[in-house]
Coordinates of N, CA, C and O and ligand atoms in Angstrom, one line a residue:
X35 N 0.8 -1.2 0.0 CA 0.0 0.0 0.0 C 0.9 1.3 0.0 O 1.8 1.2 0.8
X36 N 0.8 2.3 -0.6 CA 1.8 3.1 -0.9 C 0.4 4.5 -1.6 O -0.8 4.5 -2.0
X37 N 1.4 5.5 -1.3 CA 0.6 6.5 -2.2 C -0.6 6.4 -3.2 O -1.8 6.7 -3.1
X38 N 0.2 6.0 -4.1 CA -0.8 5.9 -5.2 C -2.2 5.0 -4.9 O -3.2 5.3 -5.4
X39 N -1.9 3.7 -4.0 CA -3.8 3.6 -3.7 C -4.3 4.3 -2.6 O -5.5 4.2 -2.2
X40 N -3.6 4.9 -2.2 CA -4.8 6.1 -1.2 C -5.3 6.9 -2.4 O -6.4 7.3 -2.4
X41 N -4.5 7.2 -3.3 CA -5.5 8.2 -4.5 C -6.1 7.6 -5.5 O -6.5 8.2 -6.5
X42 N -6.4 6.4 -5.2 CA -7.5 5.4 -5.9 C -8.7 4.9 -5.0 O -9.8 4.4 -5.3
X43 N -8.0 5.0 -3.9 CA -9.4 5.1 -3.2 C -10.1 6.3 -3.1 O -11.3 6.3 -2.9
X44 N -9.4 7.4 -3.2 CA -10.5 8.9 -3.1 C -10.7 9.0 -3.8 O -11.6 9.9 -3.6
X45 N -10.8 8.6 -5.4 CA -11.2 8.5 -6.4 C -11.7 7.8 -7.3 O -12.5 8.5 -8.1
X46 N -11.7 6.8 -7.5 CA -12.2 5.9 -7.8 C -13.2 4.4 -7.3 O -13.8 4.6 -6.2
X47 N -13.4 3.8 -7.6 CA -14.1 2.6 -7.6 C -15.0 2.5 -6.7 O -16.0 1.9 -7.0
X48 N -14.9 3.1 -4.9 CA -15.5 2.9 -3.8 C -16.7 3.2 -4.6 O -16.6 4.3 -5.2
X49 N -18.2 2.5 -4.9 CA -19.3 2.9 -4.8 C -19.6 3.5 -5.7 O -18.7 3.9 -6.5
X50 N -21.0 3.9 -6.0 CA -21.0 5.0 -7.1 C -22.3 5.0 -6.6 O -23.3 4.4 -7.0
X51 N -22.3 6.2 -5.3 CA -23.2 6.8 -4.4 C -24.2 8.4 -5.2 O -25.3 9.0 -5.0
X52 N -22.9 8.4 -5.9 CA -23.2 9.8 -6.6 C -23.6 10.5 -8.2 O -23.8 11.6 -8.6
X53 N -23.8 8.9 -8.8 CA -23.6 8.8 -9.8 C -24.5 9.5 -10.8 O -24.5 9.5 -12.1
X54 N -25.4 10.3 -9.8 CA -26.4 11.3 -9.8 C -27.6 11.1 -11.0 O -28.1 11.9 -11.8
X55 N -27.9 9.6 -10.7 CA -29.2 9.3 -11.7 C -30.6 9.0 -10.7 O -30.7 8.5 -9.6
X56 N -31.6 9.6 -11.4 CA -32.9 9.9 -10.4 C -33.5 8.8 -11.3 O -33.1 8.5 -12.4
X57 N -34.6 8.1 -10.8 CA -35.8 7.0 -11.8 C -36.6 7.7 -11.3 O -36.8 8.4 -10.3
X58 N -37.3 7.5 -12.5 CA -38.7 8.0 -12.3 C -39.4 6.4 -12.7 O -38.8 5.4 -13.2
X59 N -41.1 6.6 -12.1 CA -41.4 5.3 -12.4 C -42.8 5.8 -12.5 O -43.2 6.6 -11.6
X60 N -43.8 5.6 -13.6 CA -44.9 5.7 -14.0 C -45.8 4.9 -14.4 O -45.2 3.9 -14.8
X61 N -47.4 4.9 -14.4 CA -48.2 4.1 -14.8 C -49.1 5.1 -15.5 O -49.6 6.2 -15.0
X62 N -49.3 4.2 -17.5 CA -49.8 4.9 -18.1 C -51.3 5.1 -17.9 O -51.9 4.2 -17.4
X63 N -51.9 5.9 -18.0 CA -53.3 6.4 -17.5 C -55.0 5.6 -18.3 O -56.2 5.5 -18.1
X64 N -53.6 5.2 -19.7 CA -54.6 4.4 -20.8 C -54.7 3.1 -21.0 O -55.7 2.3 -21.3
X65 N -53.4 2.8 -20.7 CA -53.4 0.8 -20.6 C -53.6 0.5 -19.6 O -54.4 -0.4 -19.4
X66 N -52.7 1.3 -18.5 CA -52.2 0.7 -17.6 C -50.8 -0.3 -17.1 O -50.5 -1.1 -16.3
X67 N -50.5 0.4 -18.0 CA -48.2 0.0 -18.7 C -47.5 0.6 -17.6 O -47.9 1.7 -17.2
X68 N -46.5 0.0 -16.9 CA -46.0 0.5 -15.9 C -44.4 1.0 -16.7 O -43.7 0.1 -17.3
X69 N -44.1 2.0 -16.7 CA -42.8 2.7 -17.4 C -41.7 3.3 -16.3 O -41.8 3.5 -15.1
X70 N -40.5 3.4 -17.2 CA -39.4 3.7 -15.8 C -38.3 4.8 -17.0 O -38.0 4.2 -18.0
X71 N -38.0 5.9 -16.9 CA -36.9 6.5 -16.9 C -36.2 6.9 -16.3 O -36.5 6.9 -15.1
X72 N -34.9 7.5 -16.7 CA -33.8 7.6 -15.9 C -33.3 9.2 -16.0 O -32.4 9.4 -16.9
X73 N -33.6 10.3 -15.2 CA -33.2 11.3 -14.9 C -31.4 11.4 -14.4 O -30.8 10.9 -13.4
X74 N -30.7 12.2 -15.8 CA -29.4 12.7 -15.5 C -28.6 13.9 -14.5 O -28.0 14.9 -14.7
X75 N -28.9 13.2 -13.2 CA -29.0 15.2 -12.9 C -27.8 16.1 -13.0 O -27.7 17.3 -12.7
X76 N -26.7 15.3 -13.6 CA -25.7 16.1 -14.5 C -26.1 17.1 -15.6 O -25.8 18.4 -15.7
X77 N -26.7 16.2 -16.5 CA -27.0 16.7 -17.8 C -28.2 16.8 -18.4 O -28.2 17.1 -19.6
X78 N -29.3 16.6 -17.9 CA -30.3 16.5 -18.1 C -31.3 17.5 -17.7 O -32.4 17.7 -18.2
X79 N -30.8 18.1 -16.6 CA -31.6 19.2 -16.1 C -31.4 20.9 -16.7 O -30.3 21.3 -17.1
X80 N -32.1 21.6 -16.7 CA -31.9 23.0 -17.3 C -32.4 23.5 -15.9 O -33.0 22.9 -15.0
X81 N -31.6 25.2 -16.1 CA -32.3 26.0 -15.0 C -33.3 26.8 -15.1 O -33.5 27.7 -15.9
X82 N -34.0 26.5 -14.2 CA -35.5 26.9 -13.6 C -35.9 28.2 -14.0 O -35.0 28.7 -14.6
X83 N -36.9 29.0 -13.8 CA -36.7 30.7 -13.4 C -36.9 30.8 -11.9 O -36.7 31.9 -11.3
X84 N -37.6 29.1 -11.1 CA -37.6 29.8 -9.7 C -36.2 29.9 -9.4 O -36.1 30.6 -8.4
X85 N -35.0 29.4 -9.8 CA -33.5 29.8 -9.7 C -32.8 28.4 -9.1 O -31.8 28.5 -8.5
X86 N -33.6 27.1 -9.4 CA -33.2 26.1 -9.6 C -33.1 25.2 -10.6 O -32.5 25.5 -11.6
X87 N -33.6 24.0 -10.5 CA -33.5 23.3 -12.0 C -34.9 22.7 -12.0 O -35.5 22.3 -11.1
X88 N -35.2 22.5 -13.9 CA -36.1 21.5 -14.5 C -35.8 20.6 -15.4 O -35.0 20.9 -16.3
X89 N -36.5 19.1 -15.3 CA -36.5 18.8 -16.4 C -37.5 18.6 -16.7 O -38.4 18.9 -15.9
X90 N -38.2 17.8 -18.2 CA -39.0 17.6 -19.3 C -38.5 16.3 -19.6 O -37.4 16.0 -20.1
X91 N -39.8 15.1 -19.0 CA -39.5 14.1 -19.8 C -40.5 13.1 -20.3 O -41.4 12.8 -19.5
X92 N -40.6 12.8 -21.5 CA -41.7 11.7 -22.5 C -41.7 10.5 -22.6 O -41.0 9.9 -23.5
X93 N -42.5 9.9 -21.8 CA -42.9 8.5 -21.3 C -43.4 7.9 -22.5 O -44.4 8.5 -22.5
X94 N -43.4 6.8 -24.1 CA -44.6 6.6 -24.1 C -44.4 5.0 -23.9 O -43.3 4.5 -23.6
X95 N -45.3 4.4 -24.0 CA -45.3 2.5 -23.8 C -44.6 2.1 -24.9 O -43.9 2.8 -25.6
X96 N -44.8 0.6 -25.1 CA -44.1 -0.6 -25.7 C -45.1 -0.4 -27.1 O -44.4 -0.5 -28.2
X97 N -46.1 -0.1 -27.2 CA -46.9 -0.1 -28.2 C -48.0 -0.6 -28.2 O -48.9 -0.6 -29.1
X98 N -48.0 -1.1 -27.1 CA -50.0 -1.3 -26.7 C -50.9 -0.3 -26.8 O -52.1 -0.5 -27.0
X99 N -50.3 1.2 -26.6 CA -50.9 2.4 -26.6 C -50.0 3.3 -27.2 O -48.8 3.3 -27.3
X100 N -51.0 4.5 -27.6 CA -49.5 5.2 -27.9 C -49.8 6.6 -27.1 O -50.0 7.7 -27.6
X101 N -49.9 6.3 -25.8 CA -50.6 8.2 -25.3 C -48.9 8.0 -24.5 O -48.4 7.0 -24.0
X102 N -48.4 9.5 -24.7 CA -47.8 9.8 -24.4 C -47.6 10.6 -22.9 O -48.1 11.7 -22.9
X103 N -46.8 10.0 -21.6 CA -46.8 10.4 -20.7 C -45.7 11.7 -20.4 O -44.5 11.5 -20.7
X104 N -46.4 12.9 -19.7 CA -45.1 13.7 -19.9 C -45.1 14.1 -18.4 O -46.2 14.3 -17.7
X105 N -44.1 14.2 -18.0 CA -43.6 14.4 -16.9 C -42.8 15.7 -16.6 O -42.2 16.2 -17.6
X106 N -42.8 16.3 -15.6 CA -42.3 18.0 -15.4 C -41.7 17.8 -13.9 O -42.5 17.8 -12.9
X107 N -40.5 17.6 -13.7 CA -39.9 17.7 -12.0 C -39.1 19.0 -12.2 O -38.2 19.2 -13.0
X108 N -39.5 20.0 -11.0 CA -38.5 20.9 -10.5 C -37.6 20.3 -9.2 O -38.0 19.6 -8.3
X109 N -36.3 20.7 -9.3 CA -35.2 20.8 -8.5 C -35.2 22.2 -8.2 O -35.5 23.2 -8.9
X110 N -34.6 22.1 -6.3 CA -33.7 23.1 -6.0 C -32.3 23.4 -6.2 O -31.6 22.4 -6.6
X111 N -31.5 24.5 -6.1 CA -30.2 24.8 -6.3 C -29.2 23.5 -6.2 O -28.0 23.5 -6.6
X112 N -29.9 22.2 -5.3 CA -28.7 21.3 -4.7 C -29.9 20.3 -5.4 O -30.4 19.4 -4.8
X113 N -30.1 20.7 -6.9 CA -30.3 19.5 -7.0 C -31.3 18.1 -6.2 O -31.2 16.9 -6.3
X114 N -32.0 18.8 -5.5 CA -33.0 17.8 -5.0 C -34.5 18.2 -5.5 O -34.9 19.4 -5.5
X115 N -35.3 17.3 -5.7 CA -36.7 17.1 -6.2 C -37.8 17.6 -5.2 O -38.2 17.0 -4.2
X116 N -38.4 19.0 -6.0 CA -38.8 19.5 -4.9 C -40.6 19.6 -5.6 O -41.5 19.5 -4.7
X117 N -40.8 19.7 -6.7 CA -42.0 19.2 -6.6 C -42.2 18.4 -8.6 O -41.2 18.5 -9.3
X118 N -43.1 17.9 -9.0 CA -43.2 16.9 -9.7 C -44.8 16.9 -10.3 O -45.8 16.7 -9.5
X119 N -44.8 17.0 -11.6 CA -46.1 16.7 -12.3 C -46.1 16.0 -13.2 O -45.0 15.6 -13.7
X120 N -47.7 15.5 -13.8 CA -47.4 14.7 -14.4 C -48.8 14.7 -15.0 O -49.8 14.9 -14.3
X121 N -48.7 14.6 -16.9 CA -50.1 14.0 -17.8 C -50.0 13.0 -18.1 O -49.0 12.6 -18.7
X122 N -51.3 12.1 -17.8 CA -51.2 11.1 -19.1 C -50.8 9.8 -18.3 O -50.8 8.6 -18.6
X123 N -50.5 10.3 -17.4 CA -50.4 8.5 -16.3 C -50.2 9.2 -14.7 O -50.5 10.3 -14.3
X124 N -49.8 8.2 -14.0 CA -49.4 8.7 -12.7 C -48.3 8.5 -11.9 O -47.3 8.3 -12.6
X125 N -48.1 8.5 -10.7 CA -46.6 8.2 -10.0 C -46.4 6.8 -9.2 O -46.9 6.9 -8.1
X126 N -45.7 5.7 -9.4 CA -45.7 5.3 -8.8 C -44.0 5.0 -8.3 O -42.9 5.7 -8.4
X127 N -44.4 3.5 -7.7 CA -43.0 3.0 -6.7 C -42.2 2.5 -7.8 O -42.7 2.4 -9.0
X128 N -40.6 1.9 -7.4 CA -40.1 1.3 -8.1 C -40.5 -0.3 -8.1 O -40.1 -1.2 -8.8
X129 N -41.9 -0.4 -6.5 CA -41.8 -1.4 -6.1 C -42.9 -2.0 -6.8 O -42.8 -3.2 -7.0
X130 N -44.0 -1.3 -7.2 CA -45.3 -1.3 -8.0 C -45.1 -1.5 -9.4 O -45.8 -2.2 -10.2
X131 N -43.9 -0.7 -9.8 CA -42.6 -1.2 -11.2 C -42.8 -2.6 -11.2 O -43.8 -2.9 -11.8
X132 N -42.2 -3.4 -10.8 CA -41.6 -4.4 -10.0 C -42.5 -5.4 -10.2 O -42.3 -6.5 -10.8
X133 N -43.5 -5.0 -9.6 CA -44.8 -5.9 -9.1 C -45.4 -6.2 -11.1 O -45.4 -7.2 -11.7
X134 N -45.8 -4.9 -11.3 CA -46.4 -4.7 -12.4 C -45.6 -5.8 -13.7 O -46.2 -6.9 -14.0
X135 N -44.5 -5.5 -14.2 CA -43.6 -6.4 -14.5 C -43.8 -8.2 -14.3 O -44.1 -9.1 -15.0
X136 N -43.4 -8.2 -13.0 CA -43.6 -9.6 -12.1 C -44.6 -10.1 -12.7 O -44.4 -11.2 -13.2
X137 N -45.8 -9.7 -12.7 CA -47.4 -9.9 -12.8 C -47.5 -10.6 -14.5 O -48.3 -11.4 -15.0
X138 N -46.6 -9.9 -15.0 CA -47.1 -9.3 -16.8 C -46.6 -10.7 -17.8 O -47.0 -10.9 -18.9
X139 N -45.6 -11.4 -17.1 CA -44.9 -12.5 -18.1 C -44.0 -12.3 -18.7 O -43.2 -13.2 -19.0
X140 N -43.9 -11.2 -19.1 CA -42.5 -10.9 -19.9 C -41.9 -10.1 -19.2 O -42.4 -9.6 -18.2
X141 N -40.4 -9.9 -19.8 CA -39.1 -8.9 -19.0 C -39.3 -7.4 -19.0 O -39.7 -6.8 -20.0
X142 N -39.1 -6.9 -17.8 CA -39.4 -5.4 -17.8 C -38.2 -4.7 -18.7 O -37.0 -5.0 -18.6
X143 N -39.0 -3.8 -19.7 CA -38.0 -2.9 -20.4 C -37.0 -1.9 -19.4 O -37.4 -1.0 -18.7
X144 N -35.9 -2.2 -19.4 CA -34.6 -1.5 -18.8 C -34.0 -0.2 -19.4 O -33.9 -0.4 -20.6
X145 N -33.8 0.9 -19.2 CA -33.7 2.0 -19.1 C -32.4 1.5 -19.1 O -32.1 0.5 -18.5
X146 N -31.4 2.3 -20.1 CA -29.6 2.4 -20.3 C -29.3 2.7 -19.3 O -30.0 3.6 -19.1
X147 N -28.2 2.4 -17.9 CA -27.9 3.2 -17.0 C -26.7 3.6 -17.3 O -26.1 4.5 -16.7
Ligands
ZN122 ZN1 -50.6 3.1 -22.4

């Protein structure tokens, strides 16, 4: 152990606590398709006019339906989720994700991480 892995451990590999990706998880309002995206909060977000951040994001299904779910989350300055709307479906859990999937017979569609 020598220098150089103390600066691989402050940098590298430990975890990836920070990796700063938000899910979102929705159920469409017309089928009833349970959907999941993946919020960048690096790069994905613009600034707000309340003087923090938004994003804009477009849900639609596998092709059972085609209504498009849109989604509107504001952040504060630090990047945390401070309030959240949504047309066209509603909000749920990752665990109702999960369930929904579970239930359905086939593999839930995976979002690129
Ligand atoms: Zn649908």
């Amino acid at each position: 152990m020598g220098f150089l892995d103390s600066l691989k451990g402050l940098f590298g590999g430990a975890g990836t606590a920070s990796s700063g990706g938000y899910y979102i998880y929705v159920r469409c309002n017309r089928c009833g398709e349970a959907l999941q995206t993946r919020v960048n909060l690096q790069n994905d977000l613009s600034e707000s006019d309340a003087g923090g951040y938004m994003v804009n994001k477009t849900l639609v299904g596998s092709g059972r339906c085609f209504e498009r779910i849109e989604v509107h989350l504001e952040f504060n300055p630090a990047r945390q989720l401070v309030s959240r709307e949504i047309s066209g479906g509603e909000f749920i859990t990752a665990q109702e994700y999960d369930q929904y999937w579970a239930q359905s017979g086939s593999p839930a569609p995976r979002v690129t991480r």
